[in-house]
Amino acid sequence: MSRQEAIILPFTRVEQRSRVYPSRRCPVCETSSPRRSTGTRQVRDLGFDHPVVLEIYYSKHRCPRCEKYFNAPMEDLAEPGGLYTQRVRALAVAKVLVDGLPLETVQEQMLREFHVHVPPTTVDRWVVEAGEKDRPAASLRAVDRRTFQRVSVH
């Protein structure tokens, strides 16, 4: 099992998302780049009555001009190389910054309420990366509502 694969329990719901395109613009030179192949990635998402794993199918491209290889963007779903969706990350960070909960409590609540296990060290890293420790909680509340809207499927 690779780092990108989630453990699928019998009661886990697997939802498929597609980021497969026939061509994409090269991020370096903006040249239209044809699809070379496809790949699959699994990330853990919030589940309200059972665990959820998103299985993301994505296209891999090669630029004919600068010969750079790149994948279809999927940052709206998860960070590059990440194991959790942006919604999991945003909720865990909000529980620390807005609610003021300790990391271990956030881990327990995420598992109990949303069926997703996030280690306290991961939540701590996300909070540090957010660089929001000194930001007032009131200003975070307005941002949080937009973050938890359903992710659109393209």
PDB file of C-alpha atoms in Angstrom:
ATOM      1  CA  MET A   1       0.000   0.000   0.000  1.00  0.00           C
ATOM      2  CA  SER A   2       1.454   3.350  -1.017  1.00  0.00           C
ATOM      3  CA  ARG A   3       1.309   6.531   1.061  1.00  0.00           C
ATOM      4  CA  GLN A   4      -1.541   7.888  -1.073  1.00  0.00           C
ATOM      5  CA  GLU A   5      -3.904   4.950  -0.468  1.00  0.00           C
ATOM      6  CA  ALA A   6      -6.396   5.080   2.373  1.00  0.00           C
ATOM      7  CA  ILE A   7      -7.388   2.017   4.345  1.00  0.00           C
ATOM      8  CA  ILE A   8     -10.843   1.031   3.112  1.00  0.00           C
ATOM      9  CA  LEU A   9     -12.972  -0.521   5.847  1.00  0.00           C
ATOM     10  CA  PRO A  10     -16.102  -2.511   4.875  1.00  0.00           C
ATOM     11  CA  PHE A  11     -18.432   0.345   5.915  1.00  0.00           C
ATOM     12  CA  THR A  12     -16.388   3.095   4.211  1.00  0.00           C
ATOM     13  CA  ARG A  13     -18.099   4.977   1.396  1.00  0.00           C
ATOM     14  CA  VAL A  14     -15.842   5.584  -1.594  1.00  0.00           C
ATOM     15  CA  GLU A  15     -16.829   8.622  -3.666  1.00  0.00           C
ATOM     16  CA  GLN A  16     -15.251   9.172  -7.049  1.00  0.00           C
ATOM     17  CA  ARG A  17     -14.116  12.537  -8.378  1.00  0.00           C
ATOM     18  CA  SER A  18     -12.682  13.221 -11.797  1.00  0.00           C
ATOM     19  CA  ARG A  19      -9.956  15.635 -12.782  1.00  0.00           C
ATOM     20  CA  VAL A  20      -9.311  13.997 -16.161  1.00  0.00           C
ATOM     21  CA  TYR A  21      -8.931  16.424 -19.077  1.00  0.00           C
ATOM     22  CA  PRO A  22      -7.921  15.824 -22.724  1.00  0.00           C
ATOM     23  CA  SER A  23      -5.475  18.742 -22.494  1.00  0.00           C
ATOM     24  CA  ARG A  24      -4.343  21.427 -20.028  1.00  0.00           C
ATOM     25  CA  ARG A  25      -2.189  24.531 -20.256  1.00  0.00           C
ATOM     26  CA  CYS A  26       1.398  24.044 -19.147  1.00  0.00           C
ATOM     27  CA  PRO A  27       2.037  25.874 -15.838  1.00  0.00           C
ATOM     28  CA  VAL A  28       5.461  26.980 -17.125  1.00  0.00           C
ATOM     29  CA  CYS A  29       4.956  28.135 -20.728  1.00  0.00           C
ATOM     30  CA  GLU A  30       1.138  28.146 -21.122  1.00  0.00           C
ATOM     31  CA  THR A  31       1.266  25.775 -24.124  1.00  0.00           C
ATOM     32  CA  SER A  32      -1.692  23.435 -24.594  1.00  0.00           C
ATOM     33  CA  SER A  33      -0.452  20.029 -23.415  1.00  0.00           C
ATOM     34  CA  PRO A  34      -2.186  16.752 -24.304  1.00  0.00           C
ATOM     35  CA  ARG A  35      -3.045  14.107 -21.757  1.00  0.00           C
ATOM     36  CA  ARG A  36      -0.291  11.515 -21.521  1.00  0.00           C
ATOM     37  CA  SER A  37      -1.878   9.131 -19.004  1.00  0.00           C
ATOM     38  CA  THR A  38      -4.137   9.037 -15.946  1.00  0.00           C
ATOM     39  CA  GLY A  39      -3.625   8.359 -12.262  1.00  0.00           C
ATOM     40  CA  THR A  40      -5.647   7.709  -9.133  1.00  0.00           C
ATOM     41  CA  ARG A  41      -5.328   9.204  -5.676  1.00  0.00           C
ATOM     42  CA  GLN A  42      -7.265   8.585  -2.458  1.00  0.00           C
ATOM     43  CA  VAL A  43      -7.893  11.170   0.261  1.00  0.00           C
ATOM     44  CA  ARG A  44      -9.938  11.036   3.456  1.00  0.00           C
ATOM     45  CA  ASP A  45     -12.978  13.291   3.720  1.00  0.00           C
ATOM     46  CA  LEU A  46     -15.569  14.230   6.340  1.00  0.00           C
ATOM     47  CA  GLY A  47     -18.247  11.589   6.802  1.00  0.00           C
ATOM     48  CA  PHE A  48     -21.365  12.211   8.844  1.00  0.00           C
ATOM     49  CA  ASP A  49     -22.591   8.641   9.301  1.00  0.00           C
ATOM     50  CA  HIS A  50     -19.576   6.605   8.108  1.00  0.00           C
ATOM     51  CA  PRO A  51     -15.983   7.109   6.890  1.00  0.00           C
ATOM     52  CA  VAL A  52     -15.593   8.647   3.413  1.00  0.00           C
ATOM     53  CA  VAL A  53     -12.680   8.277   1.026  1.00  0.00           C
ATOM     54  CA  LEU A  54     -12.522  10.334  -2.155  1.00  0.00           C
ATOM     55  CA  GLU A  55     -10.975   8.466  -5.056  1.00  0.00           C
ATOM     56  CA  ILE A  56      -9.682  11.123  -7.433  1.00  0.00           C
ATOM     57  CA  TYR A  57      -8.942  10.215 -11.035  1.00  0.00           C
ATOM     58  CA  TYR A  58      -6.644  12.770 -12.634  1.00  0.00           C
ATOM     59  CA  SER A  59      -4.881  13.311 -15.932  1.00  0.00           C
ATOM     60  CA  LYS A  60      -1.125  13.515 -16.371  1.00  0.00           C
ATOM     61  CA  HIS A  61       0.206  15.826 -19.074  1.00  0.00           C
ATOM     62  CA  ARG A  62       3.458  16.536 -20.898  1.00  0.00           C
ATOM     63  CA  CYS A  63       4.161  19.876 -22.496  1.00  0.00           C
ATOM     64  CA  PRO A  64       5.348  19.489 -26.120  1.00  0.00           C
ATOM     65  CA  ARG A  65       7.226  22.797 -25.938  1.00  0.00           C
ATOM     66  CA  CYS A  66       9.177  22.762 -22.651  1.00  0.00           C
ATOM     67  CA  GLU A  67       8.765  19.005 -22.021  1.00  0.00           C
ATOM     68  CA  LYS A  68       7.583  19.515 -18.429  1.00  0.00           C
ATOM     69  CA  TYR A  69       5.399  16.780 -16.920  1.00  0.00           C
ATOM     70  CA  PHE A  70       2.512  17.909 -14.714  1.00  0.00           C
ATOM     71  CA  ASN A  71      -0.783  16.661 -13.282  1.00  0.00           C
ATOM     72  CA  ALA A  72      -4.242  18.165 -13.582  1.00  0.00           C
ATOM     73  CA  PRO A  73      -4.799  20.584 -10.697  1.00  0.00           C
ATOM     74  CA  MET A  74      -6.757  19.267  -7.730  1.00  0.00           C
ATOM     75  CA  GLU A  75      -5.849  21.716  -4.974  1.00  0.00           C
ATOM     76  CA  ASP A  76      -9.564  22.437  -4.548  1.00  0.00           C
ATOM     77  CA  LEU A  77      -9.893  18.917  -3.108  1.00  0.00           C
ATOM     78  CA  ALA A  78      -6.556  18.309  -1.356  1.00  0.00           C
ATOM     79  CA  GLU A  79      -3.045  19.658  -0.994  1.00  0.00           C
ATOM     80  CA  PRO A  80      -0.416  18.068  -3.253  1.00  0.00           C
ATOM     81  CA  GLY A  81       0.663  14.833  -1.580  1.00  0.00           C
ATOM     82  CA  GLY A  82      -1.880  15.290   1.225  1.00  0.00           C
ATOM     83  CA  LEU A  83      -3.957  12.477   2.675  1.00  0.00           C
ATOM     84  CA  TYR A  84      -6.938  14.635   3.740  1.00  0.00           C
ATOM     85  CA  THR A  85      -9.354  16.930   1.902  1.00  0.00           C
ATOM     86  CA  GLN A  86      -9.261  20.689   2.325  1.00  0.00           C
ATOM     87  CA  ARG A  87     -12.501  20.424   4.327  1.00  0.00           C
ATOM     88  CA  VAL A  88     -10.912  18.081   6.887  1.00  0.00           C
ATOM     89  CA  ARG A  89      -7.935  20.399   7.180  1.00  0.00           C
ATOM     90  CA  ALA A  90     -10.048  23.563   7.513  1.00  0.00           C
ATOM     91  CA  LEU A  91     -12.347  22.034  10.132  1.00  0.00           C
ATOM     92  CA  ALA A  92      -9.469  20.729  12.263  1.00  0.00           C
ATOM     93  CA  VAL A  93      -7.675  24.089  12.145  1.00  0.00           C
ATOM     94  CA  ALA A  94     -10.909  25.938  13.000  1.00  0.00           C
ATOM     95  CA  LYS A  95     -11.467  23.678  16.016  1.00  0.00           C
ATOM     96  CA  VAL A  96      -8.055  24.728  17.346  1.00  0.00           C
ATOM     97  CA  LEU A  97      -8.118  28.414  16.415  1.00  0.00           C
ATOM     98  CA  VAL A  98     -11.796  29.295  16.784  1.00  0.00           C
ATOM     99  CA  ASP A  99     -12.936  26.888  19.482  1.00  0.00           C
ATOM    100  CA  GLY A 100      -9.596  26.832  21.313  1.00  0.00           C
ATOM    101  CA  LEU A 101      -9.579  23.048  21.669  1.00  0.00           C
ATOM    102  CA  PRO A 102      -6.398  21.109  22.493  1.00  0.00           C
ATOM    103  CA  LEU A 103      -4.980  18.898  19.729  1.00  0.00           C
ATOM    104  CA  GLU A 104      -5.945  15.603  21.370  1.00  0.00           C
ATOM    105  CA  THR A 105      -9.551  16.777  21.774  1.00  0.00           C
ATOM    106  CA  VAL A 106      -9.658  17.774  18.102  1.00  0.00           C
ATOM    107  CA  GLN A 107      -8.454  14.287  17.169  1.00  0.00           C
ATOM    108  CA  GLU A 108     -11.176  12.665  19.302  1.00  0.00           C
ATOM    109  CA  GLN A 109     -13.945  14.944  17.978  1.00  0.00           C
ATOM    110  CA  MET A 110     -12.940  14.464  14.327  1.00  0.00           C
ATOM    111  CA  LEU A 111     -13.038  10.697  14.774  1.00  0.00           C
ATOM    112  CA  ARG A 112     -16.283  10.646  16.758  1.00  0.00           C
ATOM    113  CA  GLU A 113     -18.245  13.250  14.757  1.00  0.00           C
ATOM    114  CA  PHE A 114     -16.841  12.883  11.235  1.00  0.00           C
ATOM    115  CA  HIS A 115     -15.280   9.387  11.161  1.00  0.00           C
ATOM    116  CA  VAL A 116     -11.857  10.649  10.122  1.00  0.00           C
ATOM    117  CA  HIS A 117      -8.697  10.015  12.138  1.00  0.00           C
ATOM    118  CA  VAL A 118      -6.298  12.952  12.100  1.00  0.00           C
ATOM    119  CA  PRO A 119      -3.214  12.634  14.346  1.00  0.00           C
ATOM    120  CA  PRO A 120      -2.586  15.572  16.718  1.00  0.00           C
ATOM    121  CA  THR A 121       0.820  16.158  15.124  1.00  0.00           C
ATOM    122  CA  THR A 122      -0.855  16.641  11.743  1.00  0.00           C
ATOM    123  CA  VAL A 123      -3.348  19.127  13.179  1.00  0.00           C
ATOM    124  CA  ASP A 124      -0.479  20.995  14.844  1.00  0.00           C
ATOM    125  CA  ARG A 125       1.407  21.191  11.539  1.00  0.00           C
ATOM    126  CA  TRP A 126      -1.713  22.519   9.785  1.00  0.00           C
ATOM    127  CA  VAL A 127      -2.189  25.207  12.440  1.00  0.00           C
ATOM    128  CA  VAL A 128       1.447  26.284  12.149  1.00  0.00           C
ATOM    129  CA  GLU A 129       1.240  26.306   8.331  1.00  0.00           C
ATOM    130  CA  ALA A 130      -1.905  28.415   8.508  1.00  0.00           C
ATOM    131  CA  GLY A 131       0.154  31.012  10.378  1.00  0.00           C
ATOM    132  CA  GLU A 132      -3.031  32.106  12.067  1.00  0.00           C
ATOM    133  CA  LYS A 133      -2.215  31.618  15.725  1.00  0.00           C
ATOM    134  CA  ASP A 134      -2.402  35.348  16.430  1.00  0.00           C
ATOM    135  CA  ARG A 135      -5.439  36.075  14.231  1.00  0.00           C
ATOM    136  CA  PRO A 136      -8.596  36.946  16.213  1.00  0.00           C
ATOM    137  CA  ALA A 137     -11.193  34.173  16.304  1.00  0.00           C
ATOM    138  CA  ALA A 138     -13.988  36.540  15.208  1.00  0.00           C
ATOM    139  CA  SER A 139     -12.333  37.147  11.838  1.00  0.00           C
ATOM    140  CA  LEU A 140     -11.964  33.391  11.290  1.00  0.00           C
ATOM    141  CA  ARG A 141     -15.666  32.682  11.802  1.00  0.00           C
ATOM    142  CA  ALA A 142     -16.650  34.558   8.620  1.00  0.00           C
ATOM    143  CA  VAL A 143     -14.192  32.561   6.504  1.00  0.00           C
ATOM    144  CA  ASP A 144     -15.166  29.167   7.913  1.00  0.00           C
ATOM    145  CA  ARG A 145     -18.702  29.076   6.488  1.00  0.00           C
ATOM    146  CA  ARG A 146     -17.423  29.282   2.887  1.00  0.00           C
ATOM    147  CA  THR A 147     -14.820  26.606   3.533  1.00  0.00           C
ATOM    148  CA  PHE A 148     -17.352  23.921   4.456  1.00  0.00           C
ATOM    149  CA  GLN A 149     -19.560  24.235   1.417  1.00  0.00           C
ATOM    150  CA  ARG A 150     -19.815  21.090  -0.700  1.00  0.00           C
ATOM    151  CA  VAL A 151     -16.858  20.647  -3.052  1.00  0.00           C
ATOM    152  CA  SER A 152     -17.966  20.998  -6.682  1.00  0.00           C
ATOM    153  CA  VAL A 153     -17.270  18.230  -9.192  1.00  0.00           C
ATOM    154  CA  HIS A 154     -15.929  19.273 -12.562  1.00  0.00           C
TER     155      HIS A 154
END
